Amino acid sequence: MQPSTNYKILVVDDDSDIVELLQYNLTREGYEVAQADNGKKAITVAQHFKPDIILMDVMMPVMDGIAACRQLREMNEFRNTHVIFLTARAEEFSEVAAFDAGADDFITKPIKPRALLSRLAAFTRREAQNEEQEQVIEISGLRIDRTSFAVYKGEDKITLPKKEFELLSFLAATPNKVYTREELLNNVWGNDVYVIARTVDVHIRKVREKIGEDNIKTIKGVGYKFNTD
């Protein structure tokens, strides 16, 4: 199935066979594809190519994927770009480090093209769903603007990476409703994406650092809610 929008994907891996495999399958699906073989080059290519999605290996020469992701997330133009890590390392610490750097998803090798295409389709579906939701939420001194992915606290504008913004806006849309980690994973990351519950904790911590500690409350043994009490 051809994607409904001409999404641009940057493939970053020092293994030329993997790059060739992904480029072939992605191009067949109608995606526009660019490539890089290390994190430093990925940043340069991204600045010119303006990808919607970046598929990036973790372990690479010159600059690894996590360092590259951190640098990209510091640039306003890439705060909302989907970053999916590709790696043969399945240890939990590597996954947590990836999400802490700003990743949206984490896929272990060997990569199965059909499964990868399914995940990409899930990302594009959620993009369409987000466009249909209420565009502005005003609550507890915050103004959450879905069109610009920006949060305003008084006169101050707070720009969040895409997944942090989606997590905050999801909780704020139903204030005082408690969600388990699993419910947040399913609603924000989606059923087609494999991530661990710890990912939610990492993103909650980072959102609190930026908007304050009081808005999102931990319900011990259950999960989280947007607090208006």
XYZ file of C-alpha atoms in Angstrom:
229
model
C 0.000 0.000 0.000
C 1.381 3.388 -0.998
C 1.682 5.937 1.846
C -0.986 8.631 1.701
C 1.688 11.320 1.962
C 5.092 11.409 0.312
C 7.040 10.758 3.485
C 10.798 11.246 3.348
C 12.948 8.709 5.185
C 16.648 8.951 6.016
C 18.370 5.575 6.495
C 21.546 5.723 8.602
C 23.698 2.589 8.958
C 27.325 1.690 8.296
C 26.265 -1.703 6.906
C 25.757 -1.147 3.174
C 23.732 -4.366 2.812
C 21.163 -3.135 5.363
C 20.980 0.276 3.708
C 20.430 -1.333 0.305
C 17.727 -3.655 1.680
C 15.844 -0.844 3.388
C 16.170 1.565 0.489
C 14.797 -1.034 -1.939
C 11.770 -1.883 0.206
C 10.998 1.706 1.215
C 11.231 2.982 -2.350
C 8.862 0.252 -3.505
C 6.319 1.509 -0.951
C 6.527 5.023 -2.335
C 8.765 6.640 0.279
C 11.486 9.085 -0.747
C 14.771 7.796 0.682
C 18.195 9.280 1.486
C 21.093 7.567 3.246
C 24.145 8.137 5.449
C 26.741 5.774 6.936
C 27.446 7.497 10.271
C 25.807 9.881 12.715
C 27.814 12.939 11.715
C 26.938 12.523 8.064
C 23.323 11.872 9.029
C 23.059 15.329 10.594
C 24.424 16.963 7.438
C 22.132 14.980 5.132
C 19.110 15.620 7.375
C 19.632 19.384 7.239
C 19.326 19.281 3.445
C 16.884 16.377 2.985
C 14.435 17.348 5.786
C 13.250 13.781 6.534
C 9.937 12.979 8.205
C 11.388 9.755 9.640
C 14.971 8.714 10.442
C 15.921 5.028 10.666
C 19.267 5.025 12.479
C 21.716 2.407 13.682
C 23.099 2.840 17.196
C 26.661 1.535 16.813
C 28.441 3.424 14.008
C 31.897 4.926 13.403
C 32.657 8.661 13.628
C 29.464 9.386 15.608
C 27.030 6.828 17.049
C 23.269 7.034 16.616
C 22.467 8.156 20.157
C 24.863 11.115 19.954
C 23.452 12.035 16.540
C 19.890 11.838 17.832
C 20.694 14.126 20.763
C 22.163 16.721 18.390
C 19.198 16.496 16.019
C 16.707 16.942 18.873
C 18.485 20.153 19.858
C 17.616 21.605 16.429
C 14.084 23.040 16.207
C 13.580 21.677 12.691
C 13.969 18.071 13.923
C 12.092 18.175 17.229
C 9.062 16.530 15.600
C 10.898 14.160 13.266
C 10.304 10.473 14.028
C 13.563 8.729 14.991
C 13.597 4.930 14.979
C 16.760 3.181 16.151
C 18.027 0.044 14.435
C 20.432 -2.071 16.459
C 21.642 -5.578 17.149
C 21.967 -4.688 20.828
C 18.861 -5.860 22.676
C 19.943 -4.987 26.233
C 17.460 -2.844 28.119
C 20.073 -0.183 28.941
C 20.571 0.464 25.248
C 16.830 0.902 24.723
C 16.487 3.289 27.663
C 19.459 5.320 26.397
C 17.840 5.516 22.973
C 14.548 6.855 24.305
C 16.347 9.219 26.666
C 18.082 10.666 23.603
C 14.696 11.326 22.020
C 13.918 8.182 20.012
C 10.338 7.282 19.060
C 10.884 3.574 18.506
C 13.517 0.865 18.769
C 13.909 -2.079 16.367
C 16.389 -4.930 16.854
C 18.219 -6.582 13.999
C 17.909 -8.664 11.876
C 15.370 -6.316 10.345
C 12.276 -7.800 8.741
C 11.178 -5.387 6.004
C 7.486 -6.293 6.232
C 7.417 -5.680 10.001
C 9.269 -2.391 9.569
C 6.836 -1.209 6.898
C 3.968 -2.041 9.249
C 5.463 0.172 11.946
C 5.990 3.019 9.504
C 2.362 2.726 8.419
C 1.362 2.964 12.091
C 3.310 6.220 12.448
C 1.600 7.740 9.418
C -1.848 6.630 10.671
C -1.257 8.316 14.034
C -0.197 11.486 12.232
C -3.570 11.549 10.465
C -5.452 10.849 13.707
C -3.630 13.642 15.536
C -4.711 16.115 12.869
C -8.371 15.294 13.618
C -8.102 15.946 17.365
C -8.887 19.197 19.160
C -6.145 21.587 18.136
C -5.756 23.621 21.354
C -6.088 22.523 24.982
C -6.094 25.165 27.731
C -5.710 23.723 31.202
C -4.025 24.529 34.545
C -2.188 27.546 33.181
C -0.967 25.686 30.113
C -1.945 26.199 26.487
C -1.176 23.109 24.415
C -1.225 23.841 20.689
C -1.306 20.669 18.583
C -0.780 22.558 15.322
C 2.620 23.940 16.318
C 3.580 21.216 18.822
C 4.169 23.983 21.344
C 3.215 24.445 24.976
C 2.706 27.881 26.483
C 2.987 28.519 30.201
C 1.919 32.103 30.654
C 3.958 34.055 28.141
C 6.697 31.432 27.972
C 6.778 29.038 25.018
C 8.020 25.514 25.742
C 8.986 23.354 22.764
C 8.878 19.617 23.418
C 10.125 16.720 21.281
C 7.278 14.966 19.482
C 6.714 12.028 21.842
C 6.919 14.206 24.957
C 4.359 16.548 23.424
C 2.046 13.700 22.429
C 2.262 12.220 25.930
C 1.436 15.543 27.578
C -1.429 16.362 25.221
C -2.915 12.870 25.615
C -2.964 13.155 29.412
C -4.241 16.746 29.308
C -7.113 15.795 26.991
C -8.694 13.774 29.828
C -7.600 15.495 33.046
C -7.600 13.526 36.309
C -8.095 10.241 34.475
C -5.427 7.744 35.553
C -3.645 5.773 32.841
C -1.414 2.775 33.366
C 1.964 2.669 31.645
C 0.615 0.048 29.266
C -2.331 2.276 28.304
C 0.005 5.195 27.670
C 2.299 3.022 25.570
C -0.621 1.798 23.474
C -2.187 5.228 22.998
C 0.939 7.328 22.479
C 3.369 4.856 20.915
C 0.816 2.440 19.449
C 0.284 -1.316 19.498
C 2.607 -1.803 16.518
C 5.606 -0.372 18.370
C 7.589 -2.452 20.852
C 8.801 -0.347 23.765
C 9.234 -1.068 27.459
C 7.215 0.453 30.309
C 10.342 2.281 31.490
C 10.026 4.428 28.354
C 6.951 6.135 29.810
C 8.821 6.982 33.030
C 11.685 8.537 31.045
C 9.328 10.727 29.022
C 7.239 11.745 32.057
C 10.416 12.831 33.849
C 11.515 14.940 30.888
C 8.079 16.571 30.503
C 8.044 17.475 34.213
C 11.481 19.047 33.908
C 10.093 21.425 31.285
C 6.561 22.249 32.450
C 6.879 21.752 36.198
C 6.345 18.928 38.662
C 2.706 19.614 39.592
C 0.824 18.984 36.351
C 1.490 15.259 35.992
C 0.896 13.191 39.105
C 2.175 9.688 39.780
C -0.436 7.306 41.166
C 1.692 4.779 43.000
C 1.284 1.250 41.737
C -1.052 2.369 38.924
C 0.307 5.002 36.546
C -0.045 8.709 35.773
C -2.692 11.402 35.371
C -2.833 15.074 34.423
C -3.589 16.710 37.754
C -5.962 19.665 38.155
C -6.628 19.234 41.888
